[in-house]
N, CA, C and O atoms as CSV, one atom per row, in Angstrom:
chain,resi,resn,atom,element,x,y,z
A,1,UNK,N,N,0.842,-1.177,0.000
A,1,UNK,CA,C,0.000,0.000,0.000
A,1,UNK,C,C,0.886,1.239,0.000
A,1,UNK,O,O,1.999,1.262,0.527
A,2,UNK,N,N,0.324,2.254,-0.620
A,2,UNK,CA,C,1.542,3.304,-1.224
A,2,UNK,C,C,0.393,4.626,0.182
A,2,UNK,O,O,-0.812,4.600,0.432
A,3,UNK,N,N,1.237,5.335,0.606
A,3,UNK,CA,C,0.846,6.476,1.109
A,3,UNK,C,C,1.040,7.762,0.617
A,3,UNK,O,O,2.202,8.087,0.862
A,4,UNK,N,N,0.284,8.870,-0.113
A,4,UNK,CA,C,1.030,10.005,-0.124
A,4,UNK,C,C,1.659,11.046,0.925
A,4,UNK,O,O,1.054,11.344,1.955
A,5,UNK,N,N,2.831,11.542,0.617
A,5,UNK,CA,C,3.242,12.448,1.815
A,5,UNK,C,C,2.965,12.983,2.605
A,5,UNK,O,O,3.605,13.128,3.647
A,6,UNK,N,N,1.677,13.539,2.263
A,6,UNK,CA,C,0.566,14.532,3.309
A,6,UNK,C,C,0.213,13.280,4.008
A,6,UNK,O,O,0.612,12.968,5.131
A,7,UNK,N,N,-0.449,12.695,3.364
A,7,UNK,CA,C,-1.191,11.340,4.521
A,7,UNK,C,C,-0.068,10.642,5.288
A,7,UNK,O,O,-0.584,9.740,5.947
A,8,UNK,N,N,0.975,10.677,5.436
A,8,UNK,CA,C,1.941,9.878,6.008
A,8,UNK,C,C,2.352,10.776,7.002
A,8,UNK,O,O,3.005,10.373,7.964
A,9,UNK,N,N,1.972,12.192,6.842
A,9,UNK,CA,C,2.659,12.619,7.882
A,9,UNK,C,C,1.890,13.337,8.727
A,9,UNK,O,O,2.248,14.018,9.688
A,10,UNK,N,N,0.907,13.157,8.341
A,10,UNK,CA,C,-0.930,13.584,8.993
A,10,UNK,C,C,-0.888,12.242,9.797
A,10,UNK,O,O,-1.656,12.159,10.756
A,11,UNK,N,N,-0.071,11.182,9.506
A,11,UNK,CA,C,-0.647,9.981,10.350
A,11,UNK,C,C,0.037,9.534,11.560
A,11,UNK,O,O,-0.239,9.065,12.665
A,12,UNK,N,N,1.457,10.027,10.590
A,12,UNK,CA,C,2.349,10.016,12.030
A,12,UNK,C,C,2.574,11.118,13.144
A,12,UNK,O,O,2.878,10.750,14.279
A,13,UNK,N,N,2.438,12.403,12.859
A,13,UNK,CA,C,1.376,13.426,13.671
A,13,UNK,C,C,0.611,12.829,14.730
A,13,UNK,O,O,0.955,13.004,15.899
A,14,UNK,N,N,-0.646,11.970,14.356
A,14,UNK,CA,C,-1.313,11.688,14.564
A,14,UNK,C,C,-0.569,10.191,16.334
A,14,UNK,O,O,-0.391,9.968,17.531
A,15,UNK,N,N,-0.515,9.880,15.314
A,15,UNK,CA,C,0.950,8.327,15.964
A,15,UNK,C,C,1.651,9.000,17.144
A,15,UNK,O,O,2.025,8.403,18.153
A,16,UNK,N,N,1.794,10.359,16.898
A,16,UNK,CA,C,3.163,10.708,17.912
A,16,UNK,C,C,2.278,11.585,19.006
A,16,UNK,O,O,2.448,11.727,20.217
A,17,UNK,N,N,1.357,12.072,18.194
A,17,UNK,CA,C,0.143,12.559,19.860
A,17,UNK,C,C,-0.146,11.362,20.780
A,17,UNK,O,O,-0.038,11.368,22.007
A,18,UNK,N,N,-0.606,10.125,19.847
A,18,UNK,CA,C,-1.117,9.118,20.719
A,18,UNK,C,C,-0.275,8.593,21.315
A,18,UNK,O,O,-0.683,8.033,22.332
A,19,UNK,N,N,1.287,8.483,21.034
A,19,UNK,CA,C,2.020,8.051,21.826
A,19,UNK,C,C,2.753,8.873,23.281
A,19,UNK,O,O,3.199,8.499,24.365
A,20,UNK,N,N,2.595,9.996,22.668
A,20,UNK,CA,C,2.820,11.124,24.047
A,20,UNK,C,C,1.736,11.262,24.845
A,20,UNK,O,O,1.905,11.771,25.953
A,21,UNK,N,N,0.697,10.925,24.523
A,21,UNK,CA,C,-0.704,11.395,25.344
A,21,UNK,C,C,-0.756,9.531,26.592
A,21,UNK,O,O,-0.923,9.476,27.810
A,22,UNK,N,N,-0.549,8.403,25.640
A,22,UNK,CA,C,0.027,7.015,26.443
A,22,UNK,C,C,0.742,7.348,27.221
A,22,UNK,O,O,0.535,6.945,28.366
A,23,UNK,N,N,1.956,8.269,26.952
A,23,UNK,CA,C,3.416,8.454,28.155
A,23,UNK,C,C,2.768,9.434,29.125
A,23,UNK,O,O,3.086,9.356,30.312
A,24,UNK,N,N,1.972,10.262,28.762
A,24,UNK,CA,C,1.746,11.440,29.723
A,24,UNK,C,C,0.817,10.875,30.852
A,24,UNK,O,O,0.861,11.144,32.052
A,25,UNK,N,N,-0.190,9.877,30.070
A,25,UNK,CA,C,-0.798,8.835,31.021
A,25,UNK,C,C,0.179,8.578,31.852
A,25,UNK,O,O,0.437,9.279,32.830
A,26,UNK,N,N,0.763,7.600,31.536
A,26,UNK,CA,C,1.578,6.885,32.722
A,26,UNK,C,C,2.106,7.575,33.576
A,26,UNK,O,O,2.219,7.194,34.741
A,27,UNK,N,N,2.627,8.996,33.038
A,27,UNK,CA,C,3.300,9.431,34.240
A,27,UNK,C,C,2.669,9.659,35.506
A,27,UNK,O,O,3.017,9.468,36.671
A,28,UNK,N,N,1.117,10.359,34.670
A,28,UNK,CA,C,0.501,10.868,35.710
A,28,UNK,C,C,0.229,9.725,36.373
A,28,UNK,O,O,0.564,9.849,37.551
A,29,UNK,N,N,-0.329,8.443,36.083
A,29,UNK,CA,C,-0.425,7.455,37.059
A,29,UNK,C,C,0.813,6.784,38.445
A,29,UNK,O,O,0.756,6.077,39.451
A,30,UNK,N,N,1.858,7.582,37.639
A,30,UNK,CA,C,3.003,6.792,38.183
A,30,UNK,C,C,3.362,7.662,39.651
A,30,UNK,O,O,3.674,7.198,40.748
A,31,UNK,N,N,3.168,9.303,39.164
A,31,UNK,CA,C,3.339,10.607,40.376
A,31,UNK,C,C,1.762,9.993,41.221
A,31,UNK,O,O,1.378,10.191,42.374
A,32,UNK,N,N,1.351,9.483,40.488
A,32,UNK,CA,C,-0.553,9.481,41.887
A,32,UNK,C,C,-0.067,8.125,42.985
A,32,UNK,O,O,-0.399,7.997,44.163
A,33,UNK,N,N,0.852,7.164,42.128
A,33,UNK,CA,C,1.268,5.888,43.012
A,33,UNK,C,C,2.186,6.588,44.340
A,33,UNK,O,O,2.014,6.485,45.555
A,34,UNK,N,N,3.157,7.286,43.590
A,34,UNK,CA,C,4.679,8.030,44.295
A,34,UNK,C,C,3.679,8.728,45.570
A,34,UNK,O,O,3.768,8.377,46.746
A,35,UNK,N,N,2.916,9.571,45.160
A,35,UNK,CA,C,2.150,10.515,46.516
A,35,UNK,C,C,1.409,9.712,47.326
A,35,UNK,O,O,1.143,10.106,48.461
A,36,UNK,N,N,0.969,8.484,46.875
A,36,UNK,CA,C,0.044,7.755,47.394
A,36,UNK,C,C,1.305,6.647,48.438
A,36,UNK,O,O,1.256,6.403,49.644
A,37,UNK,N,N,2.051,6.305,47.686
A,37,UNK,CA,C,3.103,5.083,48.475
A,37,UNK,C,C,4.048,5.515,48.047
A,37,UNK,O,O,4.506,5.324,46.920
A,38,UNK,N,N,4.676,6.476,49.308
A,38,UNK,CA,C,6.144,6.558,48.907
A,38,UNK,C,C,7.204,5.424,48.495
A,38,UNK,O,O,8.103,5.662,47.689
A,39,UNK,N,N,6.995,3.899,49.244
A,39,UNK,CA,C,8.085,3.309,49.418
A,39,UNK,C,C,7.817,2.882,47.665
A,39,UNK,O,O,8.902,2.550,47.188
A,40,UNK,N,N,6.762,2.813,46.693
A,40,UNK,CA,C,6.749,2.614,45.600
A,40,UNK,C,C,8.086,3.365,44.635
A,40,UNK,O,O,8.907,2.864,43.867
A,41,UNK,N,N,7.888,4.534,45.010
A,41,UNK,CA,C,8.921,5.311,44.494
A,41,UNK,C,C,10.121,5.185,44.624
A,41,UNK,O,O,10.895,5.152,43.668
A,42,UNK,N,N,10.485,5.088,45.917
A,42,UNK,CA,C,11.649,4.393,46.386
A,42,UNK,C,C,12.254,3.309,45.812
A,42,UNK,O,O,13.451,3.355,45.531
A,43,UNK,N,N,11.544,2.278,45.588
A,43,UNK,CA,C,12.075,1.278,44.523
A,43,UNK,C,C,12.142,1.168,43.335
A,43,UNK,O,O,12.574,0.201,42.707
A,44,UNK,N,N,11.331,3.056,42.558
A,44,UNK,CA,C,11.020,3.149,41.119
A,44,UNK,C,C,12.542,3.774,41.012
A,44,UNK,O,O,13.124,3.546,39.952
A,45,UNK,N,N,13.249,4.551,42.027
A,45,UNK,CA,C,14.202,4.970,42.018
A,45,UNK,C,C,15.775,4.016,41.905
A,45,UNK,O,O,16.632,3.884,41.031
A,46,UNK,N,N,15.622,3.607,42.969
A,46,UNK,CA,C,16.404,1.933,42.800
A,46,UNK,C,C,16.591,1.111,41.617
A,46,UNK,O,O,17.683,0.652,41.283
A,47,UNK,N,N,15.060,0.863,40.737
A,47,UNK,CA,C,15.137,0.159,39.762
A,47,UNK,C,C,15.901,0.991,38.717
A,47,UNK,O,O,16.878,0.598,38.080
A,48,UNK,N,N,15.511,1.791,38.662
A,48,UNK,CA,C,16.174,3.347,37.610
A,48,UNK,C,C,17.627,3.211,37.905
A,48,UNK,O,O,18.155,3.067,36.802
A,49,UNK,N,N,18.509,3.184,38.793
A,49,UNK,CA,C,19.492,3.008,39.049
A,49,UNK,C,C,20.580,2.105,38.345
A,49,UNK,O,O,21.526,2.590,37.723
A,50,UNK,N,N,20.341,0.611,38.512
A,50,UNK,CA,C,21.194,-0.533,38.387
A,50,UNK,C,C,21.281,-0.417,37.144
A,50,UNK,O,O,21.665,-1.533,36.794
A,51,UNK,N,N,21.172,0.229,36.205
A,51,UNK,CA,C,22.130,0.716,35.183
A,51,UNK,C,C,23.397,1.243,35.305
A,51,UNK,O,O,24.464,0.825,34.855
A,52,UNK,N,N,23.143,2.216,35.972
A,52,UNK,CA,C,24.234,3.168,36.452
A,52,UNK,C,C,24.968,2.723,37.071
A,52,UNK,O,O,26.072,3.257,36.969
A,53,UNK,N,N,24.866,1.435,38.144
A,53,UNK,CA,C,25.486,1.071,38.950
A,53,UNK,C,C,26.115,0.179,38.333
A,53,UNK,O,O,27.286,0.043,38.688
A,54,UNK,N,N,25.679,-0.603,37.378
A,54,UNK,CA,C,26.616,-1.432,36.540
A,54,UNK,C,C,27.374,-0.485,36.287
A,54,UNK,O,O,28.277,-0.396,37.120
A,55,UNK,N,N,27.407,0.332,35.428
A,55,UNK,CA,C,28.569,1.226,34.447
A,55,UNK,C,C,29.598,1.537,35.923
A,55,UNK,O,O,30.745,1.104,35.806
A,56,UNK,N,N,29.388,1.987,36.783
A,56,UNK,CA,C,30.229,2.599,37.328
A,56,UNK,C,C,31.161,1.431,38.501
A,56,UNK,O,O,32.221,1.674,39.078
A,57,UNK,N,N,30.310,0.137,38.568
A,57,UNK,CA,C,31.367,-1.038,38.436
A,57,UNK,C,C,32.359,-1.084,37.239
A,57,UNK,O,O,33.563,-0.830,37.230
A,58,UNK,N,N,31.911,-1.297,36.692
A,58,UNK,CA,C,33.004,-1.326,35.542
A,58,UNK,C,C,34.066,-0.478,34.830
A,58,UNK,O,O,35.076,-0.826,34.219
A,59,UNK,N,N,33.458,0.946,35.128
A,59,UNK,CA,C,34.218,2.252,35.324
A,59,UNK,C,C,35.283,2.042,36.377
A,59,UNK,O,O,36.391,2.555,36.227
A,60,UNK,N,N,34.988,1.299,37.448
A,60,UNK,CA,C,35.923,0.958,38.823
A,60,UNK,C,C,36.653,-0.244,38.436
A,60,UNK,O,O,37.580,-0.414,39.227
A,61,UNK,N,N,36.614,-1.002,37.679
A,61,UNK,CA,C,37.352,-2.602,37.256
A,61,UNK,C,C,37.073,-3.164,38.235
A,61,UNK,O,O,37.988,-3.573,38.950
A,62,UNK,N,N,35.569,-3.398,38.642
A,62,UNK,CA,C,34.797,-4.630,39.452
A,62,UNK,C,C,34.569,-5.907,38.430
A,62,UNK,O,O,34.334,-5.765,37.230
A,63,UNK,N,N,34.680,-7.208,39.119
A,63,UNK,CA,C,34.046,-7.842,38.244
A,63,UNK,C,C,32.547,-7.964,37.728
A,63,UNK,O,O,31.624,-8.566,38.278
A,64,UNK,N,N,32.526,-7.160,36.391
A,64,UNK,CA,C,31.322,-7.172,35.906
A,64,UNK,C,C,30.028,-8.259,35.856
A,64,UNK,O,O,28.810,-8.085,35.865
A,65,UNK,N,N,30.776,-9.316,35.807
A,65,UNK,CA,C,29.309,-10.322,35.468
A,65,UNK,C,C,29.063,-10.897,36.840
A,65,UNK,O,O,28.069,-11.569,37.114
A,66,UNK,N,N,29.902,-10.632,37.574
A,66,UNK,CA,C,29.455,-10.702,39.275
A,66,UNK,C,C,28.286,-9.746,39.851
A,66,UNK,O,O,27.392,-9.994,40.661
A,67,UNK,N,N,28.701,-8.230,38.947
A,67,UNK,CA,C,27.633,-7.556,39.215
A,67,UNK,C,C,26.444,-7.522,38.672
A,67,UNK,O,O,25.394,-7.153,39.199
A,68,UNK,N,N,26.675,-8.035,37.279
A,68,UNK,CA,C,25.296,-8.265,36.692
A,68,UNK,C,C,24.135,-9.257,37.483
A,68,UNK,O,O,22.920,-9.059,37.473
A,69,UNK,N,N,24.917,-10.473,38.229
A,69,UNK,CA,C,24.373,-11.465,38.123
A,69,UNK,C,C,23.883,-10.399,39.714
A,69,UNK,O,O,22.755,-10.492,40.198
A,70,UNK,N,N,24.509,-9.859,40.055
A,70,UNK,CA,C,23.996,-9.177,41.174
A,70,UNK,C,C,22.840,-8.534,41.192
A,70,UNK,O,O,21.803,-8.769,41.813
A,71,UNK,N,N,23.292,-7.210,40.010
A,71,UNK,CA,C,22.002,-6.619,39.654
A,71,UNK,C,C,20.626,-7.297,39.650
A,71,UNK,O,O,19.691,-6.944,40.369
A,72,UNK,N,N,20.594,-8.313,38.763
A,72,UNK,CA,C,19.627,-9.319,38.076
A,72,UNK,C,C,18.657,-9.605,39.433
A,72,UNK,O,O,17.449,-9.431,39.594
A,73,UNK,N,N,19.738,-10.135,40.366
A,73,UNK,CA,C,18.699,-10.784,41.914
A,73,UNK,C,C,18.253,-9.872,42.393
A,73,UNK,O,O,17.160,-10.022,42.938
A,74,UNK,N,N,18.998,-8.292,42.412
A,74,UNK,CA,C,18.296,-7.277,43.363
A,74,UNK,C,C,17.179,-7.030,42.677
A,74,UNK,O,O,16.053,-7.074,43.173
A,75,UNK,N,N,17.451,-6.741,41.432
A,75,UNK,CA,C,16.407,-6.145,40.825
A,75,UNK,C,C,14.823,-7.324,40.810
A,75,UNK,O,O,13.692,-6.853,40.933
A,76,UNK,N,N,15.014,-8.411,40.687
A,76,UNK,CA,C,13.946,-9.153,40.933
A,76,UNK,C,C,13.651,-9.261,42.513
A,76,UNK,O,O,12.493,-9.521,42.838
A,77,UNK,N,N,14.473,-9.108,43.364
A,77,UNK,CA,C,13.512,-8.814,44.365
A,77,UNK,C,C,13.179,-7.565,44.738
A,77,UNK,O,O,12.678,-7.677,45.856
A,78,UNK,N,N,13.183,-6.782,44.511
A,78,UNK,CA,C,12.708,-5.254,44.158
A,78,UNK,C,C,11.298,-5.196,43.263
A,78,UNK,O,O,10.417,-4.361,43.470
A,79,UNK,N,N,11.257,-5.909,42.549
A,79,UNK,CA,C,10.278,-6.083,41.998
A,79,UNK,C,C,9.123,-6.849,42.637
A,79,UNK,O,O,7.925,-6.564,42.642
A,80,UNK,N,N,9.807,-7.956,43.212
A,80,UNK,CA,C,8.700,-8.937,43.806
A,80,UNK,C,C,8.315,-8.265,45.350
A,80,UNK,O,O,7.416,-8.782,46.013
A,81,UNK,N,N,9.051,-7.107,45.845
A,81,UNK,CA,C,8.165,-5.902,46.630
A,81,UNK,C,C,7.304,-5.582,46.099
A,81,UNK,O,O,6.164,-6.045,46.155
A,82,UNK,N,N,7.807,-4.503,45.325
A,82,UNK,CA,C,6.843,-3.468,44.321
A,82,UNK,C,C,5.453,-4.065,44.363
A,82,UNK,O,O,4.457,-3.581,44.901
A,83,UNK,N,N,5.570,-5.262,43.663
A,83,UNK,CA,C,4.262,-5.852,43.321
A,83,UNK,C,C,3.633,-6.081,44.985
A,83,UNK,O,O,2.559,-5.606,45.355
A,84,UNK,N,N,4.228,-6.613,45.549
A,84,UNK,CA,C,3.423,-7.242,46.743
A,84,UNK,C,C,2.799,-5.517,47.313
A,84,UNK,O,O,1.610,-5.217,47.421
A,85,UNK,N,N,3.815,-4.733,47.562
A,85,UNK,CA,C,3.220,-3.533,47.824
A,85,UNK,C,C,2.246,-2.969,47.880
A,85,UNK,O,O,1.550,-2.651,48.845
A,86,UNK,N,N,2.052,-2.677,45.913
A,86,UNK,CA,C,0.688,-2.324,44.947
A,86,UNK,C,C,-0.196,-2.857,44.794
A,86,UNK,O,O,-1.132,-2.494,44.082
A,87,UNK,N,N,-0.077,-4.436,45.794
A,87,UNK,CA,C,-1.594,-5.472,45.054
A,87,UNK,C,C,-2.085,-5.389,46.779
A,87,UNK,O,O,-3.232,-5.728,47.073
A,88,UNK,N,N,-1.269,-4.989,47.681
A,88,UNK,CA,C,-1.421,-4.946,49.178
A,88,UNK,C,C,-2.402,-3.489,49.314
A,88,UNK,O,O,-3.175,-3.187,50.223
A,89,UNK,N,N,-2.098,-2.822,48.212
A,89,UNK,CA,C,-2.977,-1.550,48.561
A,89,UNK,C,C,-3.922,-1.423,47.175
A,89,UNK,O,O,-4.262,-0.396,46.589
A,90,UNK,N,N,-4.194,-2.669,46.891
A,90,UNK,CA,C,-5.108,-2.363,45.549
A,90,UNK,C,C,-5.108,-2.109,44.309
A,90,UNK,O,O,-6.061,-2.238,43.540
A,91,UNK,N,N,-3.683,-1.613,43.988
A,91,UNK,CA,C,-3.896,-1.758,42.447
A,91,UNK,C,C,-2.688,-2.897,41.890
A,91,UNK,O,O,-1.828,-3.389,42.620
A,92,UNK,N,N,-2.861,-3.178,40.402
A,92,UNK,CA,C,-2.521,-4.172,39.991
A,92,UNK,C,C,-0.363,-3.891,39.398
A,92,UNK,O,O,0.297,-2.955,39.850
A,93,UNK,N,N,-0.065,-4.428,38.887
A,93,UNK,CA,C,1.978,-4.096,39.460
A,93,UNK,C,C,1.927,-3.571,38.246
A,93,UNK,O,O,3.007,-3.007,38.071
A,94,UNK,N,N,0.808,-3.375,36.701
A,94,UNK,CA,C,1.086,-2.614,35.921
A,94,UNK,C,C,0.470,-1.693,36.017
A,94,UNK,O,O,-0.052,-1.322,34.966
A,95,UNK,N,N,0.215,-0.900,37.197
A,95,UNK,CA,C,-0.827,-0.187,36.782
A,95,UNK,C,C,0.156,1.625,36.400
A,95,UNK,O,O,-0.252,2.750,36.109
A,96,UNK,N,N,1.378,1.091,36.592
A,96,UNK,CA,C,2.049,2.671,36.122
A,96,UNK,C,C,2.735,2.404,34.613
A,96,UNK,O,O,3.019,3.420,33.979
A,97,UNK,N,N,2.970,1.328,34.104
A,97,UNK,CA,C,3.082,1.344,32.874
A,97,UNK,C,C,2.308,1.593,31.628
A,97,UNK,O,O,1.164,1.172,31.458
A,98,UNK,N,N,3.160,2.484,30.533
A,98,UNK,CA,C,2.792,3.155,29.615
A,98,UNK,C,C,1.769,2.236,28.987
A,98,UNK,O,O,2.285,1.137,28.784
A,99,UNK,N,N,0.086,2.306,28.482
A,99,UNK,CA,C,-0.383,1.618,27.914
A,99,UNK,C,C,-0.409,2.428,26.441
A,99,UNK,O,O,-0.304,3.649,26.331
A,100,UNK,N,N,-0.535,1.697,25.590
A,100,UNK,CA,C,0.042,2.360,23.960
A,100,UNK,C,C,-1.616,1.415,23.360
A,100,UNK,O,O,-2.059,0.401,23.899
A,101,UNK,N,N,-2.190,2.083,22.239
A,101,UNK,CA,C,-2.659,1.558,21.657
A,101,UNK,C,C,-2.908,0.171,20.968
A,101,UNK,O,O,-3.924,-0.511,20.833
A,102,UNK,N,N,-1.426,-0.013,20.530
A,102,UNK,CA,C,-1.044,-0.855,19.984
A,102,UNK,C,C,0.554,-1.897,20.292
A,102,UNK,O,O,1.768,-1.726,20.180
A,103,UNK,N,N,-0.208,-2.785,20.641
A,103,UNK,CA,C,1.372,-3.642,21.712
A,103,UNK,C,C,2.397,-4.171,20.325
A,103,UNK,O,O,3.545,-4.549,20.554
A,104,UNK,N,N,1.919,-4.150,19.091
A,104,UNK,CA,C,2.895,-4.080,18.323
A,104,UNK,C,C,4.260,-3.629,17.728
A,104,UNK,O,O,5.264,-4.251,17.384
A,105,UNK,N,N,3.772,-1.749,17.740
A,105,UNK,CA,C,4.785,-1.220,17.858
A,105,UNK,C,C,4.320,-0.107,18.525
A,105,UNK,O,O,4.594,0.982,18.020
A,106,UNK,N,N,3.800,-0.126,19.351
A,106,UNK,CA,C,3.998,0.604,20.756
A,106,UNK,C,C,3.540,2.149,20.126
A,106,UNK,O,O,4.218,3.121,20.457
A,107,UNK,N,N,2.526,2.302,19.335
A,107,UNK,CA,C,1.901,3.532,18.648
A,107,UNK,C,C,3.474,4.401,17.753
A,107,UNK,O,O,3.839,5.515,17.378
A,108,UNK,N,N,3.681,3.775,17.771
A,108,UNK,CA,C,5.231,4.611,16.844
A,108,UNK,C,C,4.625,4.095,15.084
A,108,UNK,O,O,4.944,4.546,13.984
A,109,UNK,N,N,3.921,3.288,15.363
A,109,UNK,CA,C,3.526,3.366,13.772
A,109,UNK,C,C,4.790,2.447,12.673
A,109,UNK,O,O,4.827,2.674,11.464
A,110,UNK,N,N,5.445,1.748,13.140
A,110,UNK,CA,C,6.539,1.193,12.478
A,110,UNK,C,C,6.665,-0.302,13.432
A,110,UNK,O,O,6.850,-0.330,14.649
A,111,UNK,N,N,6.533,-1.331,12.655
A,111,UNK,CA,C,6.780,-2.374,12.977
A,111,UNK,C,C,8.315,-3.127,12.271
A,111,UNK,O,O,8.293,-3.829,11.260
A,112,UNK,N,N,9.854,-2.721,13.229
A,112,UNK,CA,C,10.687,-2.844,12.508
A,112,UNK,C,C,11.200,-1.706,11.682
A,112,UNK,O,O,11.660,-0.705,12.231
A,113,UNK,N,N,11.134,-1.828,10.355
A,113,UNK,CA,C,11.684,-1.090,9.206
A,113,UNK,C,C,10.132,-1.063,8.423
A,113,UNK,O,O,10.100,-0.752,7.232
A,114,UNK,N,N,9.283,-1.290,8.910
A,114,UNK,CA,C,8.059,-0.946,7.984
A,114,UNK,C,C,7.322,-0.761,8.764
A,114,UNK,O,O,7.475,-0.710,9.985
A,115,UNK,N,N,5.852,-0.560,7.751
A,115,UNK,CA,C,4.795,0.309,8.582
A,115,UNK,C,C,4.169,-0.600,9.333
A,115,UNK,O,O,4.271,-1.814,9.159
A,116,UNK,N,N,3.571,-0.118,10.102
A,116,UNK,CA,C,2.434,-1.581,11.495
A,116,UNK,C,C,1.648,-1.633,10.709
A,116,UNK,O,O,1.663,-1.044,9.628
A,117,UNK,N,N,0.665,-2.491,11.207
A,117,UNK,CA,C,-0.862,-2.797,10.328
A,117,UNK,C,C,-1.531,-1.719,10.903
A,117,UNK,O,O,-2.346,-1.180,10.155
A,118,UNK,N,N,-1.388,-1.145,12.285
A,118,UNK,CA,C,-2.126,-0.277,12.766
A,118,UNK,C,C,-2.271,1.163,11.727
A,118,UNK,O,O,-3.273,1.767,11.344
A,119,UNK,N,N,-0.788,1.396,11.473
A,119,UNK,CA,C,-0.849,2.759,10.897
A,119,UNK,C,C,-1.050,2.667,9.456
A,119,UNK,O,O,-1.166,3.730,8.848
A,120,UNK,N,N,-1.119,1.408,8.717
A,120,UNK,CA,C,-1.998,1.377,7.183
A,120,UNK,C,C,-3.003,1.717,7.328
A,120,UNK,O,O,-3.373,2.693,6.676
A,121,UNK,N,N,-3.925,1.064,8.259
A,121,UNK,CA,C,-5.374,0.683,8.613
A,121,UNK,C,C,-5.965,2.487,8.814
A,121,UNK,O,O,-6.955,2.993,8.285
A,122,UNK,N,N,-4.753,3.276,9.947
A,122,UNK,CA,C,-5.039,4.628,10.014
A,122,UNK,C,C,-4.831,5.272,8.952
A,122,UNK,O,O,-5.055,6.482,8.911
């Protein structure tokens, strides 16, 4: 299916509201969790981290895959809080993640190197 220029970029326009308006969701869901349960945040912070904390093992010449394998356990039990936390006060462990229209390609309108079915169809 061939698109003309105007329509392709009327669509992805279109694609990139719905995908910022999904993110703007989440956030706001994510600041209502943070005010509501601090210690949520606390571990949204933590999880955000062990990136960084890898690099700067390795920036230090730690053994890296010691820390990974480190990371890996904290971070799953950090998680298996989180959740117990959020289902302890009622809502469900996705309830701050970005929901997108389309779980294909995540409203970006590109599946890969080509277009989604979503954004032909649009």
């Amino acid at each position: 299916m061939s698109f003309t220029d105007e329509t392709a970029r009327r669509v992805r326009e279109e694609f990139d509201r719905k995908r910022k308006a999904a993110q703007d969701d989440a956030d706001a869901r994510r600041n209502m969790i943070h005010a509501r349960i601090p210690e949520i945040e606390l571990i949204d912070k933590q999880l955000a981290n062990t990136g960084l904390d890898v690099y700067k093992s390795a920036v230090n010449g730690e053994n890296i895959q010691r820390k990974i394998a480190q990371m890996k356990k904290t971070t799953a039990e950090l998680k298996a809080i989180r959740k117990q936390i959020l289902e302890s006060c009622g809502y469900e462990e996705s309830c701050t993640d970005v929901r997108y229209e389309c779980d294909i390609c995540s409203d970006t309108g590109y599946d890969g190197m080509h277009y989604c079915e979503c954004f032909r169809r649009a």
